[in-house]
Each structure stands twice: as C-alpha cells, then as structure tokens.
XYZ file of C-alpha atoms in Angstrom:
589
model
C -36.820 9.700 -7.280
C -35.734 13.362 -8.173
C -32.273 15.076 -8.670
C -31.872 17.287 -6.261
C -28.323 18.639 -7.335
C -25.580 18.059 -8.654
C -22.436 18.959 -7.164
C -18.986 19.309 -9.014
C -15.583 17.899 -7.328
C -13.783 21.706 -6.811
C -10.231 19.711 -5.497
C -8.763 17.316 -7.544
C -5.855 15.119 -6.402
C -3.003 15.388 -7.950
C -0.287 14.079 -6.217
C 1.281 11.094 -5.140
C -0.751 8.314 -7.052
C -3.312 10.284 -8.307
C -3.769 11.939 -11.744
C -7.444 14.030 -11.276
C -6.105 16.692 -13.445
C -5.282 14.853 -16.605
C -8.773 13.402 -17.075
C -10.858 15.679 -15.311
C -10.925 19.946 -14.454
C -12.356 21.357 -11.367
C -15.020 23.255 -10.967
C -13.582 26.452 -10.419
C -16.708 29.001 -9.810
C -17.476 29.079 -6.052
C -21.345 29.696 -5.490
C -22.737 29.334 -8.579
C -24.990 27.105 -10.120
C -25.978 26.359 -13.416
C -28.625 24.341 -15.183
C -27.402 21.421 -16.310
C -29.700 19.728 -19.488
C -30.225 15.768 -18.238
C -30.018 13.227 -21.655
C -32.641 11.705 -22.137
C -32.140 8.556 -20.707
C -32.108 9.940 -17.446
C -35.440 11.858 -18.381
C -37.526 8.923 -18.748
C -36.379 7.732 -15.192
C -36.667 11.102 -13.447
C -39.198 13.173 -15.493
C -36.564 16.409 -15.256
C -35.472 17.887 -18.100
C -32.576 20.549 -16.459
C -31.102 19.989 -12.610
C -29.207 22.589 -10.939
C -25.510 21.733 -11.048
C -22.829 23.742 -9.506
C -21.435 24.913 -6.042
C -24.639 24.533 -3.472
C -26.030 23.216 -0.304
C -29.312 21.014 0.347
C -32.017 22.922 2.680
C -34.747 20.529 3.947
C -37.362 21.942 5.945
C -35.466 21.465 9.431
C -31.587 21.131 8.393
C -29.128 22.067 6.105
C -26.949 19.198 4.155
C -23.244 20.096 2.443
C -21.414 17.922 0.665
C -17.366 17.432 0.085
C -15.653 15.147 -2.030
C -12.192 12.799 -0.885
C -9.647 15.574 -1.533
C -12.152 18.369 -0.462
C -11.612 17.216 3.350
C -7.749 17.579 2.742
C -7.383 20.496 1.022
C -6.217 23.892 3.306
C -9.475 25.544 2.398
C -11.737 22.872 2.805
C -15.281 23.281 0.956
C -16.881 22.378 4.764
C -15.416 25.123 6.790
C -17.790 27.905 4.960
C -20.117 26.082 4.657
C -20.521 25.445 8.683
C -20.432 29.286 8.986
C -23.624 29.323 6.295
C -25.489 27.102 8.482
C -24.952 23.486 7.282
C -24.886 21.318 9.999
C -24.906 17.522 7.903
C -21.540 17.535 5.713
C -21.465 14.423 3.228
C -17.939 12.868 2.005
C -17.864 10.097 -0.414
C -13.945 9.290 -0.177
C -11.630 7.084 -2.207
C -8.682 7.435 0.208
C -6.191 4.323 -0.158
C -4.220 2.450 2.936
C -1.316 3.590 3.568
C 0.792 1.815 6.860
C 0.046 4.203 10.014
C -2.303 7.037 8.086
C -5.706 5.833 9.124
C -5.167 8.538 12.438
C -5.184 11.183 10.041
C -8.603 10.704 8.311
C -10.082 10.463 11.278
C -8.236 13.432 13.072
C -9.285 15.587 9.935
C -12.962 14.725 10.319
C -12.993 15.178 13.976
C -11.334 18.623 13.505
C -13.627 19.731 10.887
C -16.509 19.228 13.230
C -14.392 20.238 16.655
C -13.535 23.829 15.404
C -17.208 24.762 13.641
C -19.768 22.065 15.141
C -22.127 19.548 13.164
C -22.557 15.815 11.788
C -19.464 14.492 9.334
C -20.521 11.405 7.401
C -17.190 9.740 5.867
C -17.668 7.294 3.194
C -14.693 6.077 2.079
C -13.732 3.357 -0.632
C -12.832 -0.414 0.072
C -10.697 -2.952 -1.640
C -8.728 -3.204 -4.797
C -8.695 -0.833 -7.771
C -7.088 -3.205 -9.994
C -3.933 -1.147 -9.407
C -0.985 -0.766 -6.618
C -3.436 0.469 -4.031
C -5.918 -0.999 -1.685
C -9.004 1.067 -0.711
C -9.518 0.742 3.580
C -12.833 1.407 4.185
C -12.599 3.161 7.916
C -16.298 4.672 7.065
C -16.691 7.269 10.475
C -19.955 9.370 12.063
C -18.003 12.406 13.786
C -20.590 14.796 15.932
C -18.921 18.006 17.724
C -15.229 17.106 17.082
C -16.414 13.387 18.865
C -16.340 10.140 16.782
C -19.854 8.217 17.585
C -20.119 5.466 14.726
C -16.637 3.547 13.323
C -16.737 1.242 10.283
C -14.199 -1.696 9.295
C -10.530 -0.664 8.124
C -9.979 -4.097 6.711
C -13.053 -6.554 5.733
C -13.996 -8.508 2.440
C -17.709 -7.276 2.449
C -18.223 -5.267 -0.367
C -20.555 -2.869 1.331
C -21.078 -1.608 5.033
C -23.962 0.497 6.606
C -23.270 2.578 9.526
C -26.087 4.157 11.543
C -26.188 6.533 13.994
C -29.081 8.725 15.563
C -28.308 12.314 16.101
C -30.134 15.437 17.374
C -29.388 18.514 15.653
C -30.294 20.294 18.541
C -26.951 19.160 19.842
C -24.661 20.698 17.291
C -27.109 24.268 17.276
C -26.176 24.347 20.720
C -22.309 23.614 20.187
C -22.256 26.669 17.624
C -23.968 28.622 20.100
C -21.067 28.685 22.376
C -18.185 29.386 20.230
C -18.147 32.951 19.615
C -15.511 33.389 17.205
C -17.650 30.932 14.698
C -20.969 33.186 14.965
C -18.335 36.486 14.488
C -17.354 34.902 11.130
C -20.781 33.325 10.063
C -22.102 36.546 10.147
C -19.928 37.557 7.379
C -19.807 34.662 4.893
C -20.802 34.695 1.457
C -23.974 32.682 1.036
C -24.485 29.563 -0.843
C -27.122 29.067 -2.889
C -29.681 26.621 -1.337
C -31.981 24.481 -3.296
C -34.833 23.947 -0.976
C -36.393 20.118 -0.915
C -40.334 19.731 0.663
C -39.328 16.832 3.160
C -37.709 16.805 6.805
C -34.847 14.330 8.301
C -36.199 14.706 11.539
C -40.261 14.008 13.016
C -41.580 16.933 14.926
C -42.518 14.578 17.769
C -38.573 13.528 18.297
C -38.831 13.865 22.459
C -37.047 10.072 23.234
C -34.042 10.916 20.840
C -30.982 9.775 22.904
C -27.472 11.633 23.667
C -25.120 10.505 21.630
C -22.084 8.391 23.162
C -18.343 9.165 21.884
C -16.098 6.272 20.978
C -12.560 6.063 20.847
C -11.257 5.113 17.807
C -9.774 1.416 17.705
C -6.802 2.049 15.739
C -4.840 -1.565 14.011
C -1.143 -1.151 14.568
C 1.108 -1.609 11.996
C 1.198 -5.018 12.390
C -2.151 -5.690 12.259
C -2.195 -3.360 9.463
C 0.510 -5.217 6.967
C -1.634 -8.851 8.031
C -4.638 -7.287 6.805
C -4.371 -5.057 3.914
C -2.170 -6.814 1.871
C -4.458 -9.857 2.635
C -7.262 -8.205 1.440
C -5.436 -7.088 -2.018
C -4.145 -10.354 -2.858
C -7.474 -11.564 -2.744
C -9.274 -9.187 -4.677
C -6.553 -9.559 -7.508
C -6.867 -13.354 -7.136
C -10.997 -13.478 -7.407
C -10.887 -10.771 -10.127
C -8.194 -12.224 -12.039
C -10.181 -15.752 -12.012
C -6.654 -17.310 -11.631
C -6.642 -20.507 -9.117
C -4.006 -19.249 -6.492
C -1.025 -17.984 -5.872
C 2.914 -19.249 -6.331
C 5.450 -18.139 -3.917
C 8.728 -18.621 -4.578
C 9.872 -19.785 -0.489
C 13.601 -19.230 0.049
C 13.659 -19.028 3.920
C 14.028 -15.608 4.653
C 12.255 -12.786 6.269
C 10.750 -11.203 2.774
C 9.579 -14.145 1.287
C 8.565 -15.553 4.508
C 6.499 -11.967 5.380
C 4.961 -12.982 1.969
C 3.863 -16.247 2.546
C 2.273 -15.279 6.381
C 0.358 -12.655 4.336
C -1.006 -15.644 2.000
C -1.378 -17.272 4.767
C -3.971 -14.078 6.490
C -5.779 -13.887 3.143
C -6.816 -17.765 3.826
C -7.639 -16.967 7.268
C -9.905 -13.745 6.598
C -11.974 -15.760 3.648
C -12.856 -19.029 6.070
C -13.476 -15.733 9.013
C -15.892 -13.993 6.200
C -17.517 -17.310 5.329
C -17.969 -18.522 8.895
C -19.983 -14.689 9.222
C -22.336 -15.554 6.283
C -20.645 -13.627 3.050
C -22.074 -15.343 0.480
C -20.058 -13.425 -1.929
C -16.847 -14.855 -0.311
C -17.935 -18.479 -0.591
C -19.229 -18.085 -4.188
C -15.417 -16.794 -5.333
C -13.648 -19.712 -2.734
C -15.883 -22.269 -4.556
C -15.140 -20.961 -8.445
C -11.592 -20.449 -7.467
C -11.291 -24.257 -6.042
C -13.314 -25.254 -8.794
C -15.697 -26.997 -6.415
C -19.196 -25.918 -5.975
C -20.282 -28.040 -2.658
C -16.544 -26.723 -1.144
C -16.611 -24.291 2.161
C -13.257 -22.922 3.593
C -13.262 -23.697 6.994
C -9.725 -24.162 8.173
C -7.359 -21.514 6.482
C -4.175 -24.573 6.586
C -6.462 -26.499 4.581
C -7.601 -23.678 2.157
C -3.917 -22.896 1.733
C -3.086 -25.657 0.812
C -5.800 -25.807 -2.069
C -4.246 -22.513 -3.478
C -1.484 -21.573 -2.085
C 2.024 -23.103 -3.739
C 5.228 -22.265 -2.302
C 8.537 -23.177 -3.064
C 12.290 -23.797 -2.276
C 14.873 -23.319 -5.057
C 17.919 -25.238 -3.821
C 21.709 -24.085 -5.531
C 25.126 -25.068 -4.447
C 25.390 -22.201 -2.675
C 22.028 -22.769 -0.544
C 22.481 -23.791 3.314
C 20.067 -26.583 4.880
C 18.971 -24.233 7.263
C 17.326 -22.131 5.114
C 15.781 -25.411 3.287
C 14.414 -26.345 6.419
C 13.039 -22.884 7.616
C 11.319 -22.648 4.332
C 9.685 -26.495 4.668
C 8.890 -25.947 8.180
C 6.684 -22.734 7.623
C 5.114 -24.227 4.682
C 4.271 -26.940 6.731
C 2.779 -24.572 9.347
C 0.687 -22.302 7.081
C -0.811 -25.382 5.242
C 1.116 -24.172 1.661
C 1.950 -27.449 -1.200
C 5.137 -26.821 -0.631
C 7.611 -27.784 -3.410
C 11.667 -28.914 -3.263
C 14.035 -28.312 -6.140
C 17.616 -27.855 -7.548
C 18.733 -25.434 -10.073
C 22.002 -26.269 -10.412
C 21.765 -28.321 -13.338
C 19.902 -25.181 -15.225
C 22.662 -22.592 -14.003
C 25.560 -25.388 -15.367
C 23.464 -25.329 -18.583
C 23.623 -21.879 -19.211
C 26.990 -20.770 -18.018
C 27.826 -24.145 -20.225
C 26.716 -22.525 -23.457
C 28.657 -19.070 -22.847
C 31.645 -21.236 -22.300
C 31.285 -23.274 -25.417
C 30.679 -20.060 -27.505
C 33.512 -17.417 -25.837
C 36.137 -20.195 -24.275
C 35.823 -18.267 -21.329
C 34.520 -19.724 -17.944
C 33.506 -17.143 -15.522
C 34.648 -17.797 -12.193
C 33.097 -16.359 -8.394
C 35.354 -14.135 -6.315
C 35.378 -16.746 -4.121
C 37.794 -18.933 -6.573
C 39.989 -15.845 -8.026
C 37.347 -14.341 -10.191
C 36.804 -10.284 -10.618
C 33.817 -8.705 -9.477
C 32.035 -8.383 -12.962
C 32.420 -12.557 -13.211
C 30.859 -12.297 -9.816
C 28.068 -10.493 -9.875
C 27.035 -12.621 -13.564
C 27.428 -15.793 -12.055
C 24.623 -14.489 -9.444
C 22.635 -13.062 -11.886
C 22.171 -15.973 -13.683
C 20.955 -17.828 -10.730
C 18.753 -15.826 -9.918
C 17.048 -15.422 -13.485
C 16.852 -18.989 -13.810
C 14.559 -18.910 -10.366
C 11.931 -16.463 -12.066
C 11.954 -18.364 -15.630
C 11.033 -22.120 -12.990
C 8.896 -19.981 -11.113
C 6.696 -19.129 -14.098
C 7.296 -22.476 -15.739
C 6.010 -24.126 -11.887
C 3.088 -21.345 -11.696
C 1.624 -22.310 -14.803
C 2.083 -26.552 -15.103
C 2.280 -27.649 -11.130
C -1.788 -27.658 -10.937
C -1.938 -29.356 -14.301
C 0.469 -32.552 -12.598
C -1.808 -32.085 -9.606
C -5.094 -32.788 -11.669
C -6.412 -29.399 -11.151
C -7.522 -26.978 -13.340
C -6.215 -23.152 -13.793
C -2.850 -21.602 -13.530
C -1.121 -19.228 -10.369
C -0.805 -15.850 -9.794
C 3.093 -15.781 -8.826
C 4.379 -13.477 -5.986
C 7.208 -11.131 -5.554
C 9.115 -10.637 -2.141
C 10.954 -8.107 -2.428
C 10.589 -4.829 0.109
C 10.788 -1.153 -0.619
C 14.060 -0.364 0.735
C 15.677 -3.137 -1.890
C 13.977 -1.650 -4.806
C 15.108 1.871 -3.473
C 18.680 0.997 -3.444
C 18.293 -1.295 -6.343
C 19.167 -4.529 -4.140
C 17.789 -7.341 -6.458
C 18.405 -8.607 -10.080
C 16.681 -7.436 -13.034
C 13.990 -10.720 -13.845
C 14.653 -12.352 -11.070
C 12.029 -13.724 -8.253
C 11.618 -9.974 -7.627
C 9.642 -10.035 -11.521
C 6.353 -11.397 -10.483
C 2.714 -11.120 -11.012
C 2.265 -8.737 -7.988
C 3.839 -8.194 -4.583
C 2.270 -7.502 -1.457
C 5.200 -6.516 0.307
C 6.583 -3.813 -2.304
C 6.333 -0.890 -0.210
C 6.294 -2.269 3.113
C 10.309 -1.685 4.641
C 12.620 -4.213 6.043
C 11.922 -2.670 9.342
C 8.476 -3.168 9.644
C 8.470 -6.641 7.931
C 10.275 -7.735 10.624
C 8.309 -6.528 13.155
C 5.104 -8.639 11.496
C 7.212 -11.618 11.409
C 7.047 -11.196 15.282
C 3.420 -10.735 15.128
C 2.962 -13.618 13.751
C 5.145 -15.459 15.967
C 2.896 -14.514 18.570
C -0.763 -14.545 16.814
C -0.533 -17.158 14.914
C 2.193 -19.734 16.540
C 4.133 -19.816 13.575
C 7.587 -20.805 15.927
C 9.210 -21.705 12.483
C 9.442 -17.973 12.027
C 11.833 -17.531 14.988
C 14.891 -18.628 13.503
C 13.987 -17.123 10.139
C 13.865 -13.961 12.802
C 17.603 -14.485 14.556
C 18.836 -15.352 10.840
C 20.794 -12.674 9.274
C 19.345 -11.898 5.841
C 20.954 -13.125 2.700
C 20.584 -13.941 -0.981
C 22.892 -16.956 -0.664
C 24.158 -16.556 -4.657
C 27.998 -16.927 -3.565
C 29.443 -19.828 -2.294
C 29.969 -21.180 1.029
C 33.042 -20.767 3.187
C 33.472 -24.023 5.182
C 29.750 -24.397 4.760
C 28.992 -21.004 5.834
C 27.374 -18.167 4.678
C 29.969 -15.572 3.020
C 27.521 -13.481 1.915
C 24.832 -11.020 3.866
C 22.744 -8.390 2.429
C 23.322 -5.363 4.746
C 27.180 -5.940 4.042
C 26.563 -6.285 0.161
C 24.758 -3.101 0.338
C 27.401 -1.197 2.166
C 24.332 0.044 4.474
C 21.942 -1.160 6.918
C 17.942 -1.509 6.098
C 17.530 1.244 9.073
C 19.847 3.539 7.534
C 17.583 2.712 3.819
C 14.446 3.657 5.480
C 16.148 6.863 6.412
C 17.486 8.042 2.872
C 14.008 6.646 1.719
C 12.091 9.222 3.705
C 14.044 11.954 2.943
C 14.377 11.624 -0.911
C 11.106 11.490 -0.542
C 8.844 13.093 1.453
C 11.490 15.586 2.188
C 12.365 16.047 -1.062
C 16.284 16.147 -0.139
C 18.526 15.496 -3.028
C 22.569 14.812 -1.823
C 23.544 17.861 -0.509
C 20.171 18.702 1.442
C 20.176 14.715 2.256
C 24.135 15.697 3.986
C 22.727 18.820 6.142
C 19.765 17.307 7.648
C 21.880 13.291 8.578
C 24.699 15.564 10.197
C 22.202 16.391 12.538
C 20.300 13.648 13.359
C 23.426 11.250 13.129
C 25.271 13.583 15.529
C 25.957 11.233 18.473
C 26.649 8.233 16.268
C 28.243 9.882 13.317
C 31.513 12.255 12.237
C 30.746 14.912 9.375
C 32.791 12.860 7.307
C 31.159 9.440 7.770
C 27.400 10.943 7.012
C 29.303 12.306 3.587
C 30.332 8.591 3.120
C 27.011 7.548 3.472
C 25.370 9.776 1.860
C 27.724 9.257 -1.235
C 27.505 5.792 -1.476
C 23.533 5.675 -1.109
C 22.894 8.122 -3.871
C 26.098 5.999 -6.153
C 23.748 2.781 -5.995
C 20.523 4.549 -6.211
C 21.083 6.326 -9.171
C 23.172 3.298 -10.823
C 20.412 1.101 -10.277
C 17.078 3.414 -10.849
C 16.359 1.671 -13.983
C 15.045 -1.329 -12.287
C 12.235 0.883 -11.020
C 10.758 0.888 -14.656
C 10.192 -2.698 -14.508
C 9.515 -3.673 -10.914
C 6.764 -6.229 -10.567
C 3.522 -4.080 -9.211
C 3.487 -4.024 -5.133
C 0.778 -2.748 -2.941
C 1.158 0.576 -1.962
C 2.421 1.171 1.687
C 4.557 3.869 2.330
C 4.849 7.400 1.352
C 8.502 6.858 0.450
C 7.857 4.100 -2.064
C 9.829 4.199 -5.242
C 7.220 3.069 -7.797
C 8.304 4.668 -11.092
C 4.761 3.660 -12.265
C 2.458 6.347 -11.019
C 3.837 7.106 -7.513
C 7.717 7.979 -7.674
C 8.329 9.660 -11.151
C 12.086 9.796 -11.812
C 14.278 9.942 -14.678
C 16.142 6.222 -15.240
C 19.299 7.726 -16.234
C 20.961 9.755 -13.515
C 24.827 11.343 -13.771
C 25.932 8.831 -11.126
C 28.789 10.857 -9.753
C 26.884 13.624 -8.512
C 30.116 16.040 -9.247
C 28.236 19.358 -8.084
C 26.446 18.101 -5.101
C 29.861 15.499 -4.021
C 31.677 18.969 -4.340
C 29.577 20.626 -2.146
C 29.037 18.420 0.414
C 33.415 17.767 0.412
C 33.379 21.831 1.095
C 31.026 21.221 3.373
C 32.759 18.893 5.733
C 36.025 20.909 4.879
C 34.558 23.652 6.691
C 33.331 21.756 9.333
C-alpha cells in the first residue's frame, strides 16, 4: 500500500487526434529523479510524505521492472530500448491507442520487436471503448516474451475490463540476452538508471515446475470484421452513456445507409452475445435503455426492433426499387421500419419562394440551369434531416414509449472529402459510424454481411449503382449516379484521400506521384485532368468539413476538420500556381 514511484510520460502525442502538448509538458530530464511532496490526502492513505518521481526503473529482489507510456512504444527512441541494455527485463505499457481499420498489426509488431531485438517480458495495456469523442479505444491487451506473442486479449468486446495472465520464467529472457552479442556490447556502455529498490520478489525461490512458455499467432479481424465490430461497439457506448433510447436511421436503400443500419444491426447482436456470457453491466444498460427492468436481449431482430428506427423518405424522384431494398433489410435486421413522402414538404417550400420572388425554379431535366438544379436538390434533401429530427424525437412518443433517438449519419469519408453531400442534410446527424470508413471498404462489409449474416436483401443494394436520386426520372429511370455527379470514381477518391493526406501531396506533388502509378491506365494529360478537378471540388466544398456530423474515426486519411484534419475553409479554388505548374509539366512531357 506504498508508492513506489512515480514515473512522468517523456513522449507526448501530438499528432493526428491528439493534443498532449497543449495540456500537458514532458518530462524532459532523462535519469533523474526528484522528490515529489504527496498532499495530504494521499498521506493519510499511504503514510509517505515525499515519493521519488522522475525517470527510473523498479528493482525487486530477483528482477528489474521498466515502464513506458502509449506514445513511448512509438516513438524512434523508445524509453524501453535502454532500458533492456540496463537490465530490465519486465517493461510495463499502459496504452490509450484508438482503432483504426487495418493498424492493430502494428501494435503488436512494435511490441514483438521491442522484445525480439533486446529480449524480456512486454505487458501492453491498452484502452477500450468510447472516449466520448470520434474515436473508439480497441483493447488488443498482448504478453510478448523474446520477440514471441504468448497471451492475446479482445480487439472488440463490451466488458469494461479484461485480465490476461501468463506465467513466465525470467530465466528464459537472461538466457535470450546471453546470446546476442551486439546487446551485451552496448549494455556495457549505457548510462544507468536510477533504481529504487522494493524488499519483495515476483518470483518463489522454489519455482522448479514453471512451464515453457508456448507462442501464439496473433488472430488478426480483417477489415470486415473490423468495420462490424468497432463501430458496433461505439454506437453503443454513445447510446448507454447518452441515456437516449435508440437510434434513428434515416434508410434510403443504398450501400451507406444500408452499411449503417448492418452496423446497428452488429451492436444488437454483440449486447444479446455479451448478455448470453453473463455481463451484468450489459443487461443493466439493455434494461434502462428499454425501460424494462425484467427485459433480457436474447434475439438481436427482436432487440432491434425495440431501439432501432429506420426509415424511407419517398420523393418524386425516388424509384420502388430502392423503397423495397430499404423495407426488405429492415425487415431482415428486425429495425421499426417507417414509410413516408416528402413531396408535399418540398412543394411547400419551393411554394413560398415562388409566392415571394415570382420565380419558379425549374430541374435541368425540364430546361432549368444548373444553379436551379442543384437548389431544387438541396431542398430535398434538407427537408429529410429537419423529418428526421422531427421522427427521432416524437415516433417513440406515438409508440407509447418513453425517451427520444440518437439519429445517424451515412455518409462515408470519401463524400465528405470531395464534399459530395448537402450542407444539413441526412449527412447532419447525431453521430456516424461510417464517417471515415471509404466507399471501398463499405462495400466490401456489405458482402460480409451477405455472407455472415444472410442478409440476401443486401445483394441487390450490392449490384445497384449508387445514387442520391434528387433529379427526376427519365422514363422511370435513374438519370442520376454519384460517381458521374462527382466527375470521379470512389477508387480514384480513396487515392487523392491518401495522398493529401498521409503523403502530404498538395496539386502539383499529387500530379508527379498519379503519373506514375496511373501509367498503364492514364496519359500525362488525363492525371492533370484529374488531379484538377479533384482539388476544384475539394477546396470549393471544404467548408462542409466545419460542420460534419461527428463519425468514428477509421482511416488515417479522414478529413475531420475537428481535431484530426486541420485545414483552412477558404481555399483559392483555382490553384493558379500549382495548375501552372503542373500545365508546364505535361508540356514538357
């Protein structure tokens, strides 16, 4: 019941989503330690007046113990490789490392490593579930011995805590060291830590039966496992911590919203899974949520069906296939699935801007210009967030149930990166789990689904090309898809996504690396085009970014202006320098 030490973060993260460094400052004097006056609260409990506090390791009478902290394992000079050539063998890690689609690989590669090139025992803590922000916390707790993984925790669970346990000889990793000669060349150089010595052992002196430890390979989710979990798992800590009674999904028969409502439907299925395996927690927050204390979820259709509200907002301009794609799946996840028409609220309002400027804006369709166009759209798709609030908060009240919904967004990171979706419309929700997943991937869970959970609805939502179905019909057809309103294809968005990015490429740099990868499929001149008309609508349309409905955190590429992506909102949208450039450049060519 003593402080032994305590140990300063000397890394702070500061990049990406994280912010360390404006509410926090490192520790910045490398073996040293201080004596650090306790308040008096923690006096009474304790009996210490000082503790030492500062950069040190833990010796016990039979093993030294190190300690790094989340960033510390990720940082080029990581706190644990001196301190393995100082003699620690047990390095400590208590992470808060968030999911992020296909990274998982890489925690665990960095732990192995750490204990491949310099021997010992890596304990990994990390972090699970919601922080009441945009990212979602996996868990993936690890035991790594001699660059071998021997103990794997959960990536995706709803427990709130989980214990690994593994039994380990430290004879083992003093005999790893032993061989690698380079190591004991550069141990016998190192600067010291300072040690503060505790009277107790880890380890009995009579420890003859202890067994050989047994690697593991490392069960890694694929992506698609990966987008049917974590989002799953954040909807339903926002939904439990928010104490709202479920969620509204605005249904319109497409891959997106569709993505969104099999993710709904996972969140159903891993509560009755946690239940069934005796969380009490769980069934506590299903029960207040329901508002039914006797209630246990048992079959995730029926669950759904108690929180889960979907919905199909019927125009003119809507086909019957997508009206029955959206009532079949509901049907097949177990959602109360709603009907409606908005055309009587979209007359209403273009009505009153008729009355008041005698004008009476007209699609392209029948002779109007592009600006009448793109209004007429607009407005029907504003109308579809202002019902979807207005159905989120009253349809449990006609139901004879008590609280309101949570309502969800649908709309993926390569629309919001090229600025594909009205300002307030059904992309302005509560939260969206699908935010900073791409088009790509989405559709490759839709097929996951297909084949994990039978959802056969899903299969002509799959072979359907994707649209927003605001213009009208051409001899009841579709005259409008999204990959031709764009002027690009989602694959091609992913591509510009990555490089903006991660590799930091602004037009010009953008140009000289798609000349070469688009070599066999592209001219010079045609990758300018592109390039050119990506950048156009990306800067045009940045300002949505500022008020894009919070998503869950997926990709490294996401366009968040929140915390993640900071941009300016108001970009020179002809690009005259870097255009110029890249015209010379294909000149030349």
């Amino acid at each position: 019941r003593k402080i032994l030490l305590i140990r300063p973060k000397i890394t702070l993260a500061n990049g990406g989503n994280y912010r360390e460094l404006r509410w926090f400052t490192p520790w910045s004097k490398p073996r040293h330690v201080e004596e650090y006056f306790l308040p008096r609260i923690i006096q009474e409990v304790t009996g210490q007046e000082t503790v030492p506090f500062g950069d040190a390791v833990l010796a016990t009478k039979d093993t030294c113990l190190g300690t790094e902290i989340c960033e510390e394992l990720w940082a080029p000079n990581s706190p644990h490789i001196e301190m393995g050539l100082d003699g620690v063998e047990i390095f400590t890690n208590s992470s808060g490392s968030h999911h992020v689609l296909r990274k998982a690989h890489t925690r665990v590669d960095l732990v192995n490593s750490a204990t491949a090139k310099n021997g010992g025992i890596y304990i990994l803590a990390n972090q699970k579930g919601c922080d009441g922000d945009r990212l979602y916390y996996d868990g993936c707790a690890m035991i790594s011995v001699n660059g071998d993984t021997v103990a794997q925790g959960s990536q995706f669970s709803l427990d709130d805590v989980e214990v690994l346990v593994a039994t380990l000889d430290l004879e083992d990793v003093r005999s790893y060291r032993a061989e690698i000669s380079s190591r004991n060349l550069a141990a016998s150089s190192v600067c010291p830590y300072p040690r503060i010595k505790v009277n107790f052992a880890l380890s009995c002196s009579d420890d003859v039966a202890v067994p050989a430890y047994i690697p593991i390979q490392w069960r890694h989710h694929t992506p698609e496992e990966e987008i049917c979990l974590g989002p799953a798992c954040w909807l339903w800590d926002f939904l439990r911590r928010s104490k709202q009674a479920g969620f509204f999904l605005p249904l319109s028969g497409g891959i997106d919203s569709s993505a969104t409502a099999c993710i709904g439907y996972s969140m159903c299925h891993q509560v009755c899974l946690a239940v069934k395996n005796g969380n009490a927690e769980v069934l506590a927050d299903a029960r207040r949520i329901v508002n039914d204390e006797t209630y246990i979820p048992e079959d995730p259709r029926e669950f759904c069906r108690r929180i889960f509200t979907t919905c199909y907002m019927a125009s003119e301009n809507s086909t019957q296939e997508t009206c029955n794609r959206a009532k079949l799946l509901a049907e097949q996840i177990g959602s109360y699935h709603i009907n409606l028409n908005i055309d009587a609220a979209v007359k209403a309002i273009v009505g009153i801007f008729s009355m008041v400027t005698g004008q009476s804006p007209r699609f392209s369709a029948y002779g109007g210009s592009s600006r009448e166009n793109l209004a007429l759209q607009n407005v029907q798709a504003r109308i579809r967030m202002v019902l979807a609030y207005l159905f989120a908060q009253l349809t449990l009240w006609t139901r004879g149930m008590p609280g309101g919904l949570l309502v969800l967004g649908s709309s993926n990171v390569d629309e919001g990166l090229r600025g594909y979706l009205t300002k307030y419309d059904c992309s302005s929700a509560d939260i969206n789990p699908i935010g900073g997943i791409s088009k790509t991937d989405l559709k490759s869970f839709i097929q996951y689904c297909i084949e994990n959970f039978q959802f056969t609805s899903l299969r002509s939502i799959m072979s359907a090309p994707p649209t927003a179905e605001l213009e009208p019909l051409v001899d009841g057809q579709l005259s409008q898809t999204d990959e031709e309103d764009m002027g690009m294809t989602y694959a091609e968005l992913s591509i510009y996504g990555k490089l903006r990015k991660i590799a930091k490429a602004g037009p010009y740099s953008m140009f000289c690396k798609l000349i070469s990868i688009w070599k066999e499929i592209c001219t010079p001149r045609e990758v300018a085009s592109k390039v050119k008309h990506f950048f156009r609508m990306y800067s045009i349309n940045r300002h949505k970014m500022t008020t894009l409905t919070p998503a869950y955190h997926a990709e490294n590429y996401s366009p968040d202006d929140n915390r993640f992506d900071l941009r300016p909102f108001l970009y020179n949208t002809t690009w005259s320098w870097q255009f110029r450039c890249i015209d010379k450049q294909v000149n030349d060519l």
